[in-house]
CSV table of C-alpha atoms in Angstrom, one decimal:
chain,number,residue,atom,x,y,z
A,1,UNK,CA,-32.8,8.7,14.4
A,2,UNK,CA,-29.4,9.1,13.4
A,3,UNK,CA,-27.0,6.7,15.2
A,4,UNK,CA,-23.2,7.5,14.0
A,5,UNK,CA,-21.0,6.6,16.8
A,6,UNK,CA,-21.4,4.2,18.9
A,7,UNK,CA,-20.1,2.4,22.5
A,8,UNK,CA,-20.1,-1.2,23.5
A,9,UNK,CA,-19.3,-1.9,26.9
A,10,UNK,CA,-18.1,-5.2,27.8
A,11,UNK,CA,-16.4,-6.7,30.8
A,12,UNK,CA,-14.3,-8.9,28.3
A,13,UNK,CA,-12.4,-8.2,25.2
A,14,UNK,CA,-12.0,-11.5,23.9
A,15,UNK,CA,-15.7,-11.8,23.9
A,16,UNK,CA,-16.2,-8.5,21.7
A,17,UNK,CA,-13.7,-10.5,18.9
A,18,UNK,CA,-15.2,-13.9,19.7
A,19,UNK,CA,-18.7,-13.2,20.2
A,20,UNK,CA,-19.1,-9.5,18.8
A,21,UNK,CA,-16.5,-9.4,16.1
A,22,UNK,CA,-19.5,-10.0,12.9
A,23,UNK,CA,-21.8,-7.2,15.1
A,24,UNK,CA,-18.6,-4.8,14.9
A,25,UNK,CA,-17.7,-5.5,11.3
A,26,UNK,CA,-21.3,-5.3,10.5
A,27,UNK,CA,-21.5,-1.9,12.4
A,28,UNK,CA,-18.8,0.1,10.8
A,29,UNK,CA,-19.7,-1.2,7.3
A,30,UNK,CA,-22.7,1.1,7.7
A,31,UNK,CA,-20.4,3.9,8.6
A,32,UNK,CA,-21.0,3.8,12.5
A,33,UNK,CA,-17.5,4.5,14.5
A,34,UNK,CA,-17.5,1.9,16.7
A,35,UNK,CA,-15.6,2.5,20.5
A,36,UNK,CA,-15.0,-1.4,22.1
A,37,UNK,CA,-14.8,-0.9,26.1
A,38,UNK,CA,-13.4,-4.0,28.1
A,39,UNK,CA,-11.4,-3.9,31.0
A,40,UNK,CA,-8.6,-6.8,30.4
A,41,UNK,CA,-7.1,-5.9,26.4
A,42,UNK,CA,-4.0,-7.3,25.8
A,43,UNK,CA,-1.9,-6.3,23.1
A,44,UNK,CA,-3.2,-8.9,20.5
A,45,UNK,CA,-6.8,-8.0,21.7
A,46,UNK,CA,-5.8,-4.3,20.8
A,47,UNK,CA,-4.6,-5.4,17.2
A,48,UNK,CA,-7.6,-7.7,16.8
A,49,UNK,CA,-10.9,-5.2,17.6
A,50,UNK,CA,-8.8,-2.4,15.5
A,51,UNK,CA,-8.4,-5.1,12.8
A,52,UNK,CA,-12.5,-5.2,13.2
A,53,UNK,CA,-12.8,-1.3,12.6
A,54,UNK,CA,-13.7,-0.5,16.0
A,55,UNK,CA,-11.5,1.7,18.8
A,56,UNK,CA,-10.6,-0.3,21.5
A,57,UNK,CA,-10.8,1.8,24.9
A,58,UNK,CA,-9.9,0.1,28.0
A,59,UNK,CA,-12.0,0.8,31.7
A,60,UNK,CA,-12.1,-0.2,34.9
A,61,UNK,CA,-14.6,-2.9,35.6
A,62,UNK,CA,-14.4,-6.2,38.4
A,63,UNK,CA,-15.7,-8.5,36.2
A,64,UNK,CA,-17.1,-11.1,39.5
A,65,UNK,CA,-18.3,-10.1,43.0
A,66,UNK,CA,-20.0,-6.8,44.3
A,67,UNK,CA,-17.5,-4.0,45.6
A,68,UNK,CA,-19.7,-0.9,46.4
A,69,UNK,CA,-17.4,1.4,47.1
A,70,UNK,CA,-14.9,-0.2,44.1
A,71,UNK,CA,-18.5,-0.3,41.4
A,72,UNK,CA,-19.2,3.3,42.5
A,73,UNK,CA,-16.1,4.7,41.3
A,74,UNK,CA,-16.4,2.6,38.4
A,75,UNK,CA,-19.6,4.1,37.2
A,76,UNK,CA,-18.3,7.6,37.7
A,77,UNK,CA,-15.0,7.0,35.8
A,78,UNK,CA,-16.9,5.6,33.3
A,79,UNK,CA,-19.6,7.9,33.1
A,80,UNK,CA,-16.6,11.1,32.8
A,81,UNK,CA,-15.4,8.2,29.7
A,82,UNK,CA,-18.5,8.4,27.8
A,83,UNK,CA,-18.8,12.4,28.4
A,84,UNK,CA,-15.2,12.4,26.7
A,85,UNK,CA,-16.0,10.5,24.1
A,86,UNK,CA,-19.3,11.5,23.5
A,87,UNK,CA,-21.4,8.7,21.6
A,88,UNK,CA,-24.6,8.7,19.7
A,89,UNK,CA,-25.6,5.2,21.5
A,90,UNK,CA,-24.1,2.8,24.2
A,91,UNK,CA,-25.0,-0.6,23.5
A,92,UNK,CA,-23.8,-3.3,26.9
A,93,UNK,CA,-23.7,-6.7,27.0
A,94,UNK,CA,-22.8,-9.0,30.7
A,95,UNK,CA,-24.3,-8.7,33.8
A,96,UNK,CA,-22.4,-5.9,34.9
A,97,UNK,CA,-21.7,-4.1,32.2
A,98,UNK,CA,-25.5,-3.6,31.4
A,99,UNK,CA,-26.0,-2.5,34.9
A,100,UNK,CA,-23.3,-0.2,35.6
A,101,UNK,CA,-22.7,0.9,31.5
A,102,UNK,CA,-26.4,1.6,31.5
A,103,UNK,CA,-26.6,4.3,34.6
A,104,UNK,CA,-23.0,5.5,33.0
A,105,UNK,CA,-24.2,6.3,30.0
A,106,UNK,CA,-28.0,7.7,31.4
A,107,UNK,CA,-25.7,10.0,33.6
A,108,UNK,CA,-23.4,10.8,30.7
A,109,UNK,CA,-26.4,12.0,28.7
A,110,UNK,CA,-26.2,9.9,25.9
A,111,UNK,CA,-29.3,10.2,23.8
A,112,UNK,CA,-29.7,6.1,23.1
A,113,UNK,CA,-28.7,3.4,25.3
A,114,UNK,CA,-29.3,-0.4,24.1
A,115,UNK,CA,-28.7,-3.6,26.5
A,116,UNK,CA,-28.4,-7.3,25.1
A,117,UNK,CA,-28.6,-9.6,27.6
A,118,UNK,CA,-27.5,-13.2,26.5
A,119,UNK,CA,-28.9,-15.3,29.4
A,120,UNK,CA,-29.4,-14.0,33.1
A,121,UNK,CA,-26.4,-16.1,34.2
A,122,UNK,CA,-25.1,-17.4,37.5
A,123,UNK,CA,-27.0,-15.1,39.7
A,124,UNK,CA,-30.7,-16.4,38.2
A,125,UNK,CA,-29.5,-20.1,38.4
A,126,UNK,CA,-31.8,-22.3,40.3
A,127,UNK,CA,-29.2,-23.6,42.7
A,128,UNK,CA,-31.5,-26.2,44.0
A,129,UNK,CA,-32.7,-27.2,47.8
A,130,UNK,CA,-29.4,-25.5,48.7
A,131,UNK,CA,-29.5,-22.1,47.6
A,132,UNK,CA,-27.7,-19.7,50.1
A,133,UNK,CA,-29.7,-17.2,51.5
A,134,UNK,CA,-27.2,-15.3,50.2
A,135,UNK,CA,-27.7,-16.4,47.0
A,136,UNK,CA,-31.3,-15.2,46.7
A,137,UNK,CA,-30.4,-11.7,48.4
A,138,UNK,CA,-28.0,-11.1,45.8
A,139,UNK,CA,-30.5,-12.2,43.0
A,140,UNK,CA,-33.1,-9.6,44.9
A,141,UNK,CA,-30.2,-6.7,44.7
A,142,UNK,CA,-28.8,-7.7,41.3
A,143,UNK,CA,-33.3,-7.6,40.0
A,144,UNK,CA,-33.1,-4.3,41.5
A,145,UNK,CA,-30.4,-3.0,40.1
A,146,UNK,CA,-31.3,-4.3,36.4
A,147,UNK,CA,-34.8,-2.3,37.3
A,148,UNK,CA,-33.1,0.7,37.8
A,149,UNK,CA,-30.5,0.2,34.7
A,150,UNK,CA,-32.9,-1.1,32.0
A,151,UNK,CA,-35.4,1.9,32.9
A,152,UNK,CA,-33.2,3.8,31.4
A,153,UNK,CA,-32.8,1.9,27.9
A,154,UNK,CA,-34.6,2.0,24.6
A,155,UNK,CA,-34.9,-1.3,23.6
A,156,UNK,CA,-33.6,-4.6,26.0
A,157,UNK,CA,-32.6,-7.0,23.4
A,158,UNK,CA,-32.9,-10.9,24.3
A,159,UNK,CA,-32.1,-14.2,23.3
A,160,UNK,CA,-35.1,-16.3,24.8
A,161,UNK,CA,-39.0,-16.1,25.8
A,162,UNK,CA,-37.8,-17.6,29.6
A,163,UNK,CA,-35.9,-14.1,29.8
A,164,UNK,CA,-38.4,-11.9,28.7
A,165,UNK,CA,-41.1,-14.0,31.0
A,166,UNK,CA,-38.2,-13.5,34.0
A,167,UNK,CA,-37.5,-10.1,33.7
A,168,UNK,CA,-41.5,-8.8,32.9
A,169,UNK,CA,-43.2,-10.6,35.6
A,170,UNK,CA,-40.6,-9.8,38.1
A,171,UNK,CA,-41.4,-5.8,36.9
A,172,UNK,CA,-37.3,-5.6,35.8
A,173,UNK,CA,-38.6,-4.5,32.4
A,174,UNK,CA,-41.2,-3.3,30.5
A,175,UNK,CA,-42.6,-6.0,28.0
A,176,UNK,CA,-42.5,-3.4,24.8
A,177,UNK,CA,-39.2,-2.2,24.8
A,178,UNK,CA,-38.0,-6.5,24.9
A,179,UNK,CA,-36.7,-7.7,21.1
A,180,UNK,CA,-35.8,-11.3,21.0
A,181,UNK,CA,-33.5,-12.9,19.0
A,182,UNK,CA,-32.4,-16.2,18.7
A,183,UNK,CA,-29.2,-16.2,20.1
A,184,UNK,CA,-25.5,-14.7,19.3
A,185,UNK,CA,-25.6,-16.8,16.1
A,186,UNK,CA,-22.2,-18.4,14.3
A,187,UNK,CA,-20.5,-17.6,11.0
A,188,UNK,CA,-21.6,-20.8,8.7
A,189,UNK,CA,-18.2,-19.9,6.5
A,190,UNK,CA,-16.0,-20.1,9.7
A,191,UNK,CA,-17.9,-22.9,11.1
A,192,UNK,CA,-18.3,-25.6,8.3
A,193,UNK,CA,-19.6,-28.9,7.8
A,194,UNK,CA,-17.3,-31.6,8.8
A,195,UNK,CA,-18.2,-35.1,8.7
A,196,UNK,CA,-18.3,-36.8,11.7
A,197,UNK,CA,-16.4,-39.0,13.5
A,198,UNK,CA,-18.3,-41.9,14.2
A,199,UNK,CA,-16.2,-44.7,15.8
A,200,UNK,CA,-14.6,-44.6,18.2
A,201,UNK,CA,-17.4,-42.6,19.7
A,202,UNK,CA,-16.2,-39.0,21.0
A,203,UNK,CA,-18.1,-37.0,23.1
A,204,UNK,CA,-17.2,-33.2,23.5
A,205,UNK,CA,-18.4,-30.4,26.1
A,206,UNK,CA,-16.8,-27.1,25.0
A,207,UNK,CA,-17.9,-24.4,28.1
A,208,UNK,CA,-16.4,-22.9,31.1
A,209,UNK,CA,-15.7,-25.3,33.8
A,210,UNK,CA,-18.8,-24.6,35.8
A,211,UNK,CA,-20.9,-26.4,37.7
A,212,UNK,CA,-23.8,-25.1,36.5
A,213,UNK,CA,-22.8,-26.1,32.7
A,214,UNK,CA,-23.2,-29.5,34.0
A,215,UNK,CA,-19.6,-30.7,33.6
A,216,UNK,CA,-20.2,-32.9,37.1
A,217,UNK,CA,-23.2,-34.7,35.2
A,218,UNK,CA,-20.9,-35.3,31.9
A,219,UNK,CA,-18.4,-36.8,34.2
A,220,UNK,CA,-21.0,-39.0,35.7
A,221,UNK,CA,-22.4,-40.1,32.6
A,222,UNK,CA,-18.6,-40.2,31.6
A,223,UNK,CA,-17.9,-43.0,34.6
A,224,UNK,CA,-21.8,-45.0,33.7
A,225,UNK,CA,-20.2,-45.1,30.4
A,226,UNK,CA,-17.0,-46.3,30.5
A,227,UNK,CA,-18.1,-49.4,32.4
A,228,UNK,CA,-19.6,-50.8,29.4
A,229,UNK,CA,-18.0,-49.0,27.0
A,230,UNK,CA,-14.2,-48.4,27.1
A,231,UNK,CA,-13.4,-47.3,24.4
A,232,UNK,CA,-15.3,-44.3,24.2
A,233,UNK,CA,-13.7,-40.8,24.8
A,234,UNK,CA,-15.3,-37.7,26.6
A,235,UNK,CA,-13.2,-34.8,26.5
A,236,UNK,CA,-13.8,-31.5,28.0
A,237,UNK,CA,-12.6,-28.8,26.4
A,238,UNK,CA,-12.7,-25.4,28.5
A,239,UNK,CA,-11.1,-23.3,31.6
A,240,UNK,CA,-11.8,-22.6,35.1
A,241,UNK,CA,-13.2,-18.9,36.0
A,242,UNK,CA,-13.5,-16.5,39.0
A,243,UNK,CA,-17.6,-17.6,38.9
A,244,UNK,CA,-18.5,-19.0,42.1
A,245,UNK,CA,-19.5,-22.2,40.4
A,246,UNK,CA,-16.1,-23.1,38.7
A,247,UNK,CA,-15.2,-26.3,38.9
A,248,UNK,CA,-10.9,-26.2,40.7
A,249,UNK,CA,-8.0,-27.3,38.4
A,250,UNK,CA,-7.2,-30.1,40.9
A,251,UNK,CA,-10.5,-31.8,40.4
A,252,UNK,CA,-10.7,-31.8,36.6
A,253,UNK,CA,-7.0,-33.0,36.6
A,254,UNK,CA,-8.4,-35.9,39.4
A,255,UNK,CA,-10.9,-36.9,36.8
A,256,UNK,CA,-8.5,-36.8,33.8
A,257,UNK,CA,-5.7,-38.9,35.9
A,258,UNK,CA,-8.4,-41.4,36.4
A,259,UNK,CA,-9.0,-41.7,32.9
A,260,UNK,CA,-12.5,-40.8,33.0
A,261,UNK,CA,-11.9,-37.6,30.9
A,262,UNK,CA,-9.7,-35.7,28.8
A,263,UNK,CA,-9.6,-32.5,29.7
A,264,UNK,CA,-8.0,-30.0,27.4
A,265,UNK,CA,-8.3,-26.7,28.8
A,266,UNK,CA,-8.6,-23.5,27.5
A,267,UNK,CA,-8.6,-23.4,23.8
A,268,UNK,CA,-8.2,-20.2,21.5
A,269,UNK,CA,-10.1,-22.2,18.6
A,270,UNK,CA,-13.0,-24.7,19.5
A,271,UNK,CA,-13.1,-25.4,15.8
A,272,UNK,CA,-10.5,-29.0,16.0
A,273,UNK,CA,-12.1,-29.8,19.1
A,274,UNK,CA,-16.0,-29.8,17.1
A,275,UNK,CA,-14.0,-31.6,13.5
A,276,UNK,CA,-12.9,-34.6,16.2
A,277,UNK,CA,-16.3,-34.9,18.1
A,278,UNK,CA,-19.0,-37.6,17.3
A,279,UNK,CA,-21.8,-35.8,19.3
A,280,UNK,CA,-21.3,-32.5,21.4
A,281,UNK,CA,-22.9,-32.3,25.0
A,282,UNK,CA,-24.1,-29.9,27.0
A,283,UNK,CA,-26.1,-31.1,30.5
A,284,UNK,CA,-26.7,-27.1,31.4
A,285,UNK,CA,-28.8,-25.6,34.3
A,286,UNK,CA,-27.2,-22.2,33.9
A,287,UNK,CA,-29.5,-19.3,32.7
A,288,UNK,CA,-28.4,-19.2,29.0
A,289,UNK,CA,-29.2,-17.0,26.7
A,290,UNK,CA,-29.4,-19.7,23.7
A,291,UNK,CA,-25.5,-21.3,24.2
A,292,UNK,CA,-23.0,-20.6,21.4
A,293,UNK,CA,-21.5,-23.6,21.5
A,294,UNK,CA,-24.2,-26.1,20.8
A,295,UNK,CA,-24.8,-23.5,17.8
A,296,UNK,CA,-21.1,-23.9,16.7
A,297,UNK,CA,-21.4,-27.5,17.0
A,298,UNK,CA,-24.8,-27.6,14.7
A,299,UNK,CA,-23.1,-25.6,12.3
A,300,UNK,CA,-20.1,-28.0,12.2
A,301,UNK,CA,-22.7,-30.9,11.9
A,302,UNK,CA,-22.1,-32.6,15.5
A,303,UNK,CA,-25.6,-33.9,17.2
A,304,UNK,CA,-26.3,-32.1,20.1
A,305,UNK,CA,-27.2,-33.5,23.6
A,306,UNK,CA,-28.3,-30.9,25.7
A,307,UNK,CA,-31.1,-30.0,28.7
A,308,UNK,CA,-34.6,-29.5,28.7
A,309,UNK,CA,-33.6,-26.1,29.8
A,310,UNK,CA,-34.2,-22.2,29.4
A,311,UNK,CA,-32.3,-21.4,25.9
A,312,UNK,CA,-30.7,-24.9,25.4
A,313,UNK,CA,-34.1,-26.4,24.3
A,314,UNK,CA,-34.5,-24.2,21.5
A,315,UNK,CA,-31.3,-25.2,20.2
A,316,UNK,CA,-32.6,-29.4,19.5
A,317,UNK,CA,-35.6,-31.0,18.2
A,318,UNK,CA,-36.0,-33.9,20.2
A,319,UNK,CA,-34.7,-37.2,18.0
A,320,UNK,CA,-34.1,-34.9,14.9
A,321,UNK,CA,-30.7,-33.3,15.6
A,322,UNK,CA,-30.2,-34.5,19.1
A,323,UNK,CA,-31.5,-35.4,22.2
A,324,UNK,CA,-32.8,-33.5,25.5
A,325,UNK,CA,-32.6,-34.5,28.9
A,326,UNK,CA,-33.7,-33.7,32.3
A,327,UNK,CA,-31.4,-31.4,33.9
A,328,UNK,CA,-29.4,-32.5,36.8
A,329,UNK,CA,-29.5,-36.1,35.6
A,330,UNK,CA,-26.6,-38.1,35.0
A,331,UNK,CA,-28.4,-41.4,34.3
A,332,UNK,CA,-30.5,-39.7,31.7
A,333,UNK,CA,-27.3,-38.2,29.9
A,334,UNK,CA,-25.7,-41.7,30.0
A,335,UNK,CA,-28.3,-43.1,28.1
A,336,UNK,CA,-28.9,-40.3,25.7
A,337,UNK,CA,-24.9,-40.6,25.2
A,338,UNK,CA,-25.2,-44.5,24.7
A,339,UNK,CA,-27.5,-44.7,21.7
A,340,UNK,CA,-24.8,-43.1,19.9
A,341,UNK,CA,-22.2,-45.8,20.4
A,342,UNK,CA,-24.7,-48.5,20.0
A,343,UNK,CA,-26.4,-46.9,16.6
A,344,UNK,CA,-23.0,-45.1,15.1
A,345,UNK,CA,-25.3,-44.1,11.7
A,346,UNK,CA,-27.4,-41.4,14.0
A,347,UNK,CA,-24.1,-39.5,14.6
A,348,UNK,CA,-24.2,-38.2,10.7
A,349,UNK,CA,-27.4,-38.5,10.4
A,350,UNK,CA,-28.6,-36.5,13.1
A,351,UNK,CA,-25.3,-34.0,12.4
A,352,UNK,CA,-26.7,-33.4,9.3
A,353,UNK,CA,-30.4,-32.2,10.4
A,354,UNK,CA,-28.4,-30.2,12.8
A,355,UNK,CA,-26.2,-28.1,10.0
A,356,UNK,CA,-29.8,-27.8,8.6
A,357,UNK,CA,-31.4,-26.0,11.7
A,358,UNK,CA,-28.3,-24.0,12.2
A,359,UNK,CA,-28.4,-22.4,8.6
A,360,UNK,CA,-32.1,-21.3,9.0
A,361,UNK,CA,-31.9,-20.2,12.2
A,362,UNK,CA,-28.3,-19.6,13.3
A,363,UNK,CA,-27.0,-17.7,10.9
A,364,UNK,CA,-24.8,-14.6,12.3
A,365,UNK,CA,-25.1,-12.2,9.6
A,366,UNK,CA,-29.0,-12.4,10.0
A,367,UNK,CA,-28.6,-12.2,13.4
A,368,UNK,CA,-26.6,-8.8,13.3
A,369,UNK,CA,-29.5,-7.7,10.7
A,370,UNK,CA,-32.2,-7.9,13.6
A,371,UNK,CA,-29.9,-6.4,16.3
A,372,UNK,CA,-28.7,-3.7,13.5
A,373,UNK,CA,-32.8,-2.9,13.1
A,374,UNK,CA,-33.6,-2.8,16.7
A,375,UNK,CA,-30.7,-0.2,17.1
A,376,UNK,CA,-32.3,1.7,14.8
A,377,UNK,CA,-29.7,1.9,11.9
């Protein structure tokens, strides 16, 4: 098999620099010419993926909410895009991308298609007691539709063993064409050791402002806190987004006013945010794939407080480099969070074991290796 040209679909072009940029670097070094499809480039976005080596091509794609008639005519303008251009492979990453880029690209006739699917997301989210009805019939059309998507793929590339459990006892996927890897994985260069800042204690949660990313339990554990503690900061870091769990503007700058939180928005460089932390905390119950940011903050040397919870758990080895918790649990997360201001010396301590972890498992160019081989190159 002879793979030189190749597609990545995306429904966001920051995420093919932020997330993707080592994969497309990585990609053309071996000579494959490398088109980067997202529907929202801006000019600097342009400069940036050419800067990478690849092509960037912009599409039509609604990144939230189900249009049928809209997502039909997306799949066929995309489909007549990838006849034009003509690829070797398609490889799609995002809910909707996999699903519609994967039917584009069967009905365009291109010989390989790849999907990597970096956590089932909002629509696989246990919602609790109050699940929506229409909740779970969207989870029962969205399982359908992956069904009839990643039927059409080589290899299904993912980053956990809840996933591959999810999607091959629902019957989405069959178990053989799954390879797992651990996660998106973080440059180690990029993302260096920083010693920690251990008093006054800062506590950091880098993510979009979802519910589902636990921001509500952080603020919780944020108000316990403060109580006893005042002099303790807990800062998120992160914007809102169309996903029907954001968290609205008005509320985070409620909680900020009150003093509760900082809460510094969206950031173009996580990087000062991790260098100024103590520990970095992330009370998930979304379906992650295995979260880039508790990987970023590893790397950096931060402890890492995060959930028992599908992908976050394989990011923490409870009391080596962190702590988990129940998910949902506020009281919990409080006094996870509290035996770092009341024993300062686990901060480094613990940050170092997590640089550790990071570098044997983490690493992004070893990553891209496994992703590179299950493409076939």
């Amino acid at each position: 098999m002879r793979i030189s040209s190749l597609v990545i679909v995306s429904n966001q072009a920051f995420s093919l620099v932020n997330f993707r940029g080592p994969l497309i670097t990585a990609l053309v070094a071996r000579g494959v010419r490398v088109h980067a499809l997202a529907p929202d480039y801006s000019e600097d976005l342009r400069a940036r993926v050419a800067a990478l080596g690849a092509e960037p091509v912009e599409y039509s794609l609604s990144r939230a909410g189900l249009n049928p008639l809209r997502d039909f005519h997306d799949i066929w303008k995309l489909t007549r895009l990838l006849r034009r251009i003509s690829p070797d492979a398609t490889l799609a990453y995002f809910v909707k991308p996999v699903i519609y880029g994967s039917i584009a690209a069967w009905l365009a006739r291109v010989p390989y298609r790849y999907s990597l699917i970096a956590g089932l997301g909002f629509v696989f989210t246990d919602h609790g007691v109050a699940q929506l009805t229409a909740r779970r019939l969207l989870r029962l059309l969205v399982e359908q539709l992956y069904r009839l998507a990643l039927a059409r793929n080589l290899k299904v590339i993912v980053q956990n063993a809840d996933d591959i459990r999810t999607l091959t006892e629902a019957g989405i996927i069959d178990r053989n064409k799954v390879v797992l890897v651990p996660g998106t994985g973080v440059d180690l260069t990029h993302y260096s050791f920083h010693p920690p800042v251990t008093w006054p204690p800062v506590f950091v949660l880098i993510a979009r402002m979802l519910r589902e990313k636990g921001v509500l339990e952080f603020v919780q554990a944020a108000r316990l806190l403060k109580q006893k503690h005042p002099i303790a900061r807990f800062i998120l870091v992160g914007g809102t987004d169309p996903n029907p769990g954001s968290i609205a503007e008005g509320e985070l700058r409620g909680w900020a006013s009150e003093g509760i939180v900082e809460w510094a928005g969206q950031v173009s460089d996580v990087r000062p945010w991790l260098a100024r932390a103590s520990v970095f905390v992330l009370p998930s119950y979304y379906r992650e794939g295995i979260p880039r940011g508790n990987q970023e903050a590893m790397a950096m040397g931060r402890p890492v407080i995060t959930t028992d919870w599908v992908g976050c758990r394989e990011t923490v080895v409870d009391g080596e480099n962190g702590y988990l918790v129940p998910v949902r649990d506020s009281k919990a997360l409080a006094k996870a969070m509290s035996r770092f201001i009341e024993d300062p010396d686990l901060v480094e301590r613990m940050g170092r074991a997590g640089r550790r972890i990071a570098e044997a498992h983490f690493d992004v160019d070893d990553i891209n290796r496994q992703i590179i081989q299950a493409l076939g190159l």
